[in-house]
Coordinates of C-alpha atoms in Angstrom, one line a residue:
X1 CA -21.8 -19.5 -135.5
X2 CA -18.2 -20.8 -134.5
X3 CA -17.8 -22.7 -131.5
X4 CA -14.6 -21.8 -129.4
X5 CA -13.4 -25.2 -130.5
X6 CA -13.6 -24.4 -134.1
X7 CA -12.2 -20.8 -133.7
X8 CA -10.2 -19.9 -136.8
X9 CA -6.7 -18.0 -136.9
X10 CA -7.3 -14.2 -135.8
X11 CA -7.1 -12.1 -138.8
X12 CA -3.9 -9.9 -139.5
X13 CA -3.3 -6.8 -141.1
X14 CA -3.5 -7.3 -145.1
X15 CA -0.2 -6.2 -146.6
X16 CA 0.9 -7.8 -149.7
X17 CA 1.7 -11.3 -149.8
X18 CA 5.4 -10.7 -150.5
X19 CA 5.5 -8.1 -147.5
X20 CA 3.8 -10.7 -145.3
X21 CA 6.4 -13.3 -146.3
X22 CA 9.3 -11.0 -145.5
X23 CA 7.6 -10.4 -142.2
X24 CA 7.8 -13.8 -141.6
X25 CA 11.7 -14.5 -142.5
X26 CA 12.7 -14.1 -139.1
X27 CA 10.0 -16.9 -137.7
X28 CA 11.2 -19.0 -140.6
X29 CA 14.8 -18.7 -139.7
X30 CA 14.1 -19.4 -136.0
X31 CA 11.8 -22.7 -136.4
X32 CA 13.3 -23.8 -139.8
X33 CA 17.2 -23.7 -138.4
X34 CA 15.8 -26.4 -135.9
X35 CA 14.4 -28.5 -138.6
X36 CA 17.6 -28.2 -140.4
X37 CA 19.5 -29.8 -137.3
X38 CA 16.4 -32.4 -136.9
X39 CA 16.9 -33.6 -140.5
X40 CA 20.8 -33.8 -140.4
X41 CA 20.7 -35.8 -137.0
X42 CA 18.0 -38.2 -138.3
X43 CA 20.0 -38.9 -141.6
X44 CA 23.7 -38.6 -140.3
X45 CA 23.4 -41.7 -138.3
X46 CA 23.8 -44.4 -141.2
X47 CA 26.9 -42.5 -142.3
X48 CA 28.2 -42.8 -138.6
X49 CA 27.5 -46.4 -138.3
X50 CA 29.4 -47.0 -141.4
X51 CA 32.4 -45.2 -140.1
X52 CA 32.2 -46.9 -137.1
X53 CA 32.2 -50.4 -139.0
X54 CA 35.7 -49.2 -140.3
X55 CA 37.1 -48.9 -136.9
X56 CA 39.6 -51.7 -135.8
X57 CA 38.0 -54.3 -133.5
X58 CA 39.9 -52.9 -130.5
X59 CA 38.7 -49.3 -131.1
X60 CA 35.1 -50.3 -132.3
X61 CA 31.8 -51.0 -130.7
X62 CA 31.5 -54.6 -131.7
X63 CA 28.4 -53.7 -133.4
X64 CA 25.9 -56.6 -134.3
X65 CA 22.9 -56.2 -136.4
X66 CA 20.8 -55.9 -133.5
X67 CA 22.7 -53.1 -131.7
X68 CA 22.9 -51.3 -135.2
X69 CA 19.2 -51.6 -135.6
X70 CA 18.9 -50.5 -132.0
X71 CA 20.9 -47.5 -132.5
X72 CA 19.3 -46.4 -135.6
X73 CA 15.7 -46.9 -134.4
X74 CA 16.3 -45.2 -131.0
X75 CA 16.0 -41.7 -132.1
X76 CA 12.6 -42.5 -134.3
X77 CA 11.3 -44.2 -131.2
X78 CA 12.0 -41.3 -128.8
X79 CA 10.6 -39.0 -131.7
X80 CA 7.1 -40.9 -131.4
X81 CA 7.0 -40.5 -127.7
X82 CA 8.1 -36.8 -128.3
X83 CA 5.6 -36.2 -130.8
X84 CA 2.7 -37.2 -128.4
X85 CA 4.2 -35.7 -125.1
X86 CA 5.1 -32.6 -126.6
X87 CA 1.7 -32.3 -128.6
X88 CA 0.0 -32.4 -125.2
X89 CA 2.6 -29.9 -123.5
X90 CA 1.7 -27.3 -126.5
X91 CA -2.0 -27.4 -126.0
X92 CA -1.6 -27.2 -122.2
X93 CA 1.6 -25.2 -121.3
X94 CA 2.0 -23.2 -124.6
X95 CA 3.8 -23.4 -127.8
X96 CA 6.7 -21.2 -126.7
X97 CA 7.4 -23.1 -123.6
X98 CA 7.4 -26.4 -125.7
X99 CA 9.5 -25.2 -128.6
X100 CA 12.2 -23.9 -125.9
X101 CA 12.1 -27.5 -124.2
X102 CA 12.5 -29.3 -127.6
X103 CA 15.3 -27.1 -128.9
X104 CA 17.1 -27.8 -125.4
X105 CA 16.9 -31.3 -125.6
X106 CA 18.1 -31.4 -129.5
X107 CA 21.1 -29.4 -128.5
X108 CA 21.9 -31.7 -125.6
X109 CA 21.2 -34.9 -127.5
X110 CA 23.5 -33.8 -130.2
X111 CA 26.4 -33.0 -127.9
X112 CA 26.0 -35.9 -125.7
X113 CA 25.8 -38.2 -128.6
X114 CA 29.5 -37.2 -129.8
X115 CA 30.7 -37.1 -126.0
X116 CA 30.0 -40.6 -125.3
X117 CA 33.0 -42.6 -123.8
X118 CA 34.2 -46.2 -123.7
X119 CA 33.6 -48.0 -120.3
X120 CA 33.1 -51.8 -119.5
X121 CA 30.1 -51.1 -117.3
X122 CA 27.9 -49.2 -119.8
X123 CA 28.9 -50.4 -123.4
X124 CA 29.5 -47.3 -125.9
X125 CA 26.8 -48.8 -127.9
X126 CA 24.1 -48.5 -125.5
X127 CA 25.1 -44.8 -124.7
X128 CA 24.5 -44.1 -128.2
X129 CA 21.2 -45.5 -127.8
X130 CA 20.4 -43.3 -124.7
X131 CA 21.7 -40.3 -126.0
X132 CA 20.1 -40.8 -129.5
X133 CA 16.6 -41.5 -127.7
X134 CA 17.0 -38.1 -126.0
X135 CA 18.0 -36.3 -129.2
X136 CA 15.0 -38.1 -130.9
X137 CA 12.5 -36.9 -128.0
X138 CA 13.4 -33.3 -128.6
X139 CA 13.0 -34.0 -132.5
X140 CA 9.6 -35.5 -132.1
X141 CA 8.3 -32.5 -130.0
X142 CA 9.5 -30.1 -133.1
X143 CA 6.8 -31.2 -135.2
X144 CA 3.7 -30.2 -133.7
X145 CA 5.1 -27.4 -131.9
X146 CA 7.0 -25.7 -134.9
X147 CA 3.9 -26.3 -137.4
X148 CA 1.3 -24.7 -135.0
X149 CA 3.7 -21.8 -134.1
X150 CA 4.2 -21.0 -137.8
X151 CA 0.8 -21.4 -138.6
X152 CA -0.7 -19.3 -135.9
X153 CA 1.7 -16.4 -136.6
X154 CA 0.9 -16.2 -140.1
X155 CA -2.2 -14.9 -142.0
X156 CA -4.1 -17.2 -144.2
X157 CA -3.1 -15.7 -147.5
X158 CA 0.5 -17.0 -147.0
X159 CA 0.3 -19.6 -144.2
X160 CA 0.8 -22.4 -146.3
X161 CA 4.0 -20.9 -147.7
X162 CA 5.5 -19.9 -144.3
X163 CA 4.7 -23.5 -142.7
X164 CA 6.1 -25.3 -145.9
X165 CA 9.1 -22.9 -145.7
X166 CA 9.8 -24.0 -142.4
X167 CA 9.5 -27.6 -143.0
X168 CA 11.6 -27.1 -146.4
X169 CA 15.0 -26.9 -144.2
X170 CA 14.6 -30.6 -143.8
X171 CA 15.8 -30.6 -147.2
X172 CA 18.8 -28.4 -146.4
X173 CA 19.5 -30.7 -143.2
X174 CA 19.6 -33.9 -145.7
X175 CA 22.2 -32.2 -148.1
X176 CA 24.2 -31.3 -145.1
X177 CA 24.0 -35.0 -143.8
X178 CA 25.8 -36.1 -147.0
X179 CA 28.2 -33.1 -147.4
X180 CA 29.6 -32.8 -144.1
X181 CA 30.8 -36.7 -144.0
X182 CA 32.6 -36.0 -147.5
X183 CA 34.3 -33.0 -146.0
X184 CA 35.2 -34.6 -142.9
X185 CA 36.4 -38.0 -144.3
X186 CA 38.5 -36.1 -147.2
X187 CA 40.4 -34.1 -144.6
X188 CA 42.5 -37.3 -143.3
X189 CA 41.1 -37.1 -139.8
X190 CA 41.1 -40.2 -137.6
X191 CA 38.1 -42.4 -137.9
X192 CA 37.7 -41.9 -134.1
X193 CA 37.6 -38.2 -134.5
X194 CA 35.5 -38.3 -137.5
X195 CA 32.3 -40.3 -136.2
X196 CA 32.3 -37.8 -133.1
X197 CA 32.7 -34.6 -135.2
X198 CA 29.6 -35.9 -137.7
X199 CA 27.5 -36.3 -134.4
X200 CA 28.4 -33.1 -133.0
X201 CA 28.0 -30.9 -136.3
X202 CA 24.3 -30.7 -135.3
X203 CA 25.2 -28.9 -132.1
X204 CA 26.0 -25.5 -133.9
X205 CA 22.6 -25.2 -135.8
X206 CA 20.6 -26.4 -132.8
X207 CA 22.3 -24.0 -130.6
X208 CA 21.5 -21.1 -132.7
X209 CA 18.0 -22.1 -133.3
X210 CA 17.8 -22.3 -129.3
X211 CA 19.2 -18.8 -129.1
X212 CA 17.1 -17.3 -131.5
X213 CA 13.9 -18.8 -130.3
X214 CA 14.2 -17.2 -126.9
X215 CA 13.0 -14.1 -128.7
X216 CA 9.7 -15.8 -129.9
X217 CA 6.6 -14.8 -128.2
X218 CA 3.5 -16.8 -127.6
X219 CA 1.0 -17.0 -130.5
X220 CA -2.2 -14.9 -130.0
X221 CA -4.4 -17.9 -130.7
X222 CA -3.0 -19.7 -127.9
X223 CA -3.3 -16.6 -125.6
X224 CA -6.9 -16.1 -126.5
X225 CA -7.5 -19.8 -125.8
X226 CA -5.7 -19.4 -122.3
X227 CA -8.0 -16.4 -121.6
X228 CA -11.0 -18.1 -121.9
X229 CA -9.9 -21.6 -120.9
X230 CA -11.2 -21.3 -117.4
X231 CA -14.5 -21.0 -118.8
X232 CA -14.2 -24.2 -120.9
X233 CA -13.3 -27.8 -120.5
X234 CA -9.7 -29.1 -119.7
X235 CA -7.1 -30.2 -122.6
X236 CA -8.3 -34.0 -122.0
X237 CA -12.1 -33.3 -122.6
X238 CA -11.5 -30.7 -125.2
X239 CA -9.3 -33.7 -126.9
X240 CA -12.1 -36.3 -126.7
X241 CA -14.4 -34.0 -128.1
X242 CA -12.1 -33.2 -131.1
X243 CA -11.6 -36.7 -131.7
X244 CA -15.5 -37.6 -131.4
X245 CA -16.2 -34.5 -133.7
X246 CA -13.5 -34.7 -136.2
X247 CA -12.0 -38.3 -136.0
X248 CA -12.3 -38.7 -139.7
X249 CA -9.7 -35.9 -140.6
X250 CA -7.7 -37.3 -137.8
X251 CA -7.7 -40.9 -139.1
X252 CA -7.1 -39.5 -142.7
X253 CA -4.3 -37.3 -141.8
X254 CA -2.7 -40.0 -139.5
X255 CA -2.9 -42.7 -142.2
X256 CA -1.5 -40.2 -144.8
X257 CA 1.5 -39.5 -143.0
X258 CA 2.0 -43.3 -142.0
X259 CA 2.3 -44.1 -145.7
X260 CA 4.4 -41.5 -146.7
X261 CA 7.0 -42.0 -143.9
X262 CA 7.1 -45.6 -144.8
X263 CA 8.3 -44.9 -148.2
X264 CA 10.3 -41.7 -147.5
X265 CA 12.5 -43.1 -144.5
X266 CA 12.7 -46.5 -146.1
X267 CA 14.5 -44.9 -149.2
X268 CA 16.2 -42.3 -147.5
X269 CA 17.7 -44.5 -144.6
X270 CA 18.7 -47.2 -146.9
X271 CA 20.5 -45.3 -149.4
X272 CA 23.2 -47.7 -149.1
X273 CA 21.2 -50.8 -150.3
X274 CA 20.1 -48.6 -153.3
X275 CA 23.6 -47.6 -154.3
X276 CA 25.1 -51.2 -154.0
X277 CA 22.2 -51.9 -156.7
X278 CA 23.3 -49.2 -159.0
X279 CA 26.9 -48.9 -158.4
X280 CA 29.8 -50.9 -158.1
X281 CA 30.4 -52.1 -154.4
X282 CA 33.5 -50.4 -152.6
X283 CA 35.3 -51.6 -149.4
X284 CA 36.2 -49.4 -146.2
X285 CA 36.0 -45.8 -146.0
X286 CA 35.7 -45.7 -150.0
X287 CA 32.3 -47.3 -149.7
X288 CA 31.3 -44.8 -147.0
X289 CA 32.4 -41.9 -149.3
X290 CA 30.4 -43.5 -152.2
X291 CA 27.3 -43.7 -150.2
X292 CA 27.7 -39.9 -149.0
X293 CA 27.9 -38.9 -152.6
X294 CA 25.2 -40.7 -153.7
X295 CA 23.0 -39.3 -150.9
X296 CA 24.4 -35.7 -151.6
X297 CA 23.4 -36.0 -155.4
X298 CA 19.9 -37.5 -154.6
X299 CA 19.3 -34.7 -152.0
X300 CA 20.3 -31.7 -154.2
X301 CA 17.9 -33.3 -157.2
X302 CA 15.1 -33.7 -154.6
X303 CA 15.6 -30.2 -152.8
X304 CA 13.5 -28.3 -155.5
X305 CA 10.5 -30.4 -154.7
X306 CA 10.3 -28.4 -151.4
X307 CA 11.0 -25.1 -153.3
X308 CA 8.0 -26.1 -155.5
X309 CA 5.8 -27.1 -152.6
X310 CA 6.5 -23.6 -151.0
X311 CA 5.6 -22.1 -154.4
X312 CA 2.3 -24.0 -155.1
X313 CA 0.8 -25.0 -151.6
X314 CA -1.6 -21.9 -151.4
X315 CA -2.6 -21.7 -155.1
X316 CA -2.9 -25.4 -155.8
X317 CA -4.2 -26.5 -152.5
X318 CA -3.2 -29.1 -149.8
X319 CA -5.5 -32.0 -151.0
X320 CA -4.7 -31.7 -154.8
X321 CA -0.9 -31.5 -154.1
X322 CA -1.0 -34.5 -151.7
X323 CA -3.0 -36.5 -154.1
X324 CA -0.7 -35.7 -157.0
X325 CA 2.4 -36.5 -155.2
X326 CA 1.4 -40.1 -154.1
X327 CA 0.1 -40.6 -157.6
X328 CA 3.5 -39.5 -158.9
X329 CA 5.5 -41.5 -156.5
X330 CA 3.6 -44.5 -157.3
X331 CA 4.5 -44.1 -160.9
X332 CA 7.9 -43.3 -160.3
X333 CA 8.5 -46.6 -158.2
X334 CA 6.9 -48.5 -160.7
X335 CA 9.6 -47.2 -163.3
X336 CA 12.2 -47.6 -160.9
X337 CA 11.4 -51.3 -160.6
X338 CA 11.1 -51.8 -164.6
X339 CA 14.3 -49.9 -165.3
X340 CA 16.5 -51.8 -162.9
X341 CA 15.1 -54.9 -164.0
X342 CA 15.6 -54.1 -167.7
X343 CA 19.2 -53.0 -167.0
X344 CA 18.8 -49.2 -167.7
X345 CA 21.9 -46.8 -167.6
X346 CA 23.1 -45.9 -164.1
X347 CA 22.4 -42.2 -164.7
X348 CA 18.9 -43.2 -165.9
X349 CA 18.2 -45.1 -162.6
X350 CA 19.8 -42.5 -160.4
X351 CA 17.4 -39.8 -161.9
X352 CA 14.4 -42.0 -161.4
X353 CA 15.3 -42.5 -157.5
X354 CA 15.8 -38.8 -157.3
X355 CA 12.5 -38.1 -159.0
X356 CA 10.9 -40.2 -156.3
X357 CA 12.3 -38.0 -153.8
X358 CA 11.1 -34.8 -155.6
X359 CA 7.5 -36.0 -155.7
X360 CA 7.7 -37.0 -152.3
X361 CA 8.9 -33.3 -151.4
X362 CA 6.4 -31.7 -153.9
X363 CA 3.5 -33.4 -152.0
X364 CA 2.8 -35.6 -148.9
X365 CA 6.1 -35.0 -147.3
X366 CA 4.9 -31.3 -147.1
X367 CA 1.2 -31.5 -146.8
X368 CA 1.1 -34.1 -144.3
X369 CA 3.2 -31.5 -142.1
X370 CA 0.9 -28.8 -142.8
X371 CA -2.6 -30.2 -143.0
X372 CA -2.7 -31.0 -139.0
X373 CA -1.7 -27.6 -138.2
X374 CA -4.8 -26.1 -139.9
X375 CA -7.8 -28.6 -139.7
X376 CA -7.9 -29.0 -135.9
X377 CA -8.9 -26.5 -133.4
X378 CA -6.6 -24.4 -131.3
X379 CA -7.3 -26.1 -128.3
X380 CA -6.3 -29.5 -129.3
X381 CA -4.2 -28.7 -132.5
X382 CA -0.4 -29.8 -131.3
X383 CA -1.8 -32.7 -129.7
X384 CA -3.6 -34.0 -132.6
X385 CA -0.7 -32.9 -134.8
X386 CA 1.4 -35.1 -132.7
X387 CA -0.6 -38.0 -133.1
X388 CA -0.7 -37.7 -136.9
X389 CA 3.3 -37.2 -137.0
X390 CA 3.7 -40.1 -134.5
X391 CA 1.6 -42.7 -137.0
X392 CA 4.1 -41.5 -139.6
X393 CA 7.2 -42.2 -137.6
X394 CA 5.7 -45.4 -136.4
X395 CA 5.6 -46.4 -140.0
X396 CA 9.2 -45.6 -140.4
X397 CA 10.2 -47.5 -137.3
X398 CA 8.0 -50.5 -138.7
X399 CA 9.9 -50.7 -141.8
X400 CA 13.3 -50.1 -140.7
X401 CA 13.0 -53.0 -138.1

């Protein structure tokens, strides 16, 4: 007999899988639009910093390597704290309340980042660090809450595809983070206006996502938990019991996410250095545009990895998809090292580099997000998911610093 801790998701009606997916289209849009904004905010910062470097000294931030790194890492640092904090909030207060809070923080953080002002008492660079930290705090909370809500509102036959579809909006956000700079820079706007517009763009999808989420209802799994909670232990004792009984999957999920993020963010956030090794170096705005074009090509080629993950996650299985993904990532990183060493054609190196992202997405990037939303009990699901996600983001911070 199952214990309350290991209670499975409630079984829903059994329509065809296609009909079930159609019924979840609204849920995917409401949660996925937030992930679109999150991914855009995470990956636009390198382009923004590059644009700021092109400003005249009298208008610039006076960026040093230290302040650049601090601005870039502040979002990830906020995300780590947000993942753990809102993971606990999701298990104690509820998934819906938490997802509304995180959506609000992403919206406000995006807007505040674009509205920082120049003042002697509080340098603009430090203002960006603060606003980006708030933004990251909200982004971090999105991970455990959106995963749990998507999983708990989907029947078992299509659960993997629904959760994967929500997360796959990350890929669309990465494309936008490369495409929007190309449009803004080609419009002939001043660089001062350009970098502010790049940061402000995420206000639109995050605002829409927040508006749509007000129509979401709490999951039935959490409602059932609340009904029986008075007869059970509190969230902390429940978490301790979960860790004691399930420490092996928690450790495995956390380490898998850490390893994945080291490679994913290491390559995604350092496209500039990779582009320098593949293409002729340029200066000024032309270099920023080159990096944006490179990021766009890589993101477009990698996007089918998300699509394939959505199609095969419920048939191939989580473990096999993750294992094959890690193996193929390793293979293509080795091929990339050999091809650049041997001086292969640029288009060959570009395809190989893009293939690493394809297999990351068609594997551990999606599975590390899905698995924690399924293997842990309802009472501590978002807390454990937040711990796993935070371990991954710590890997990204360690690599970047």
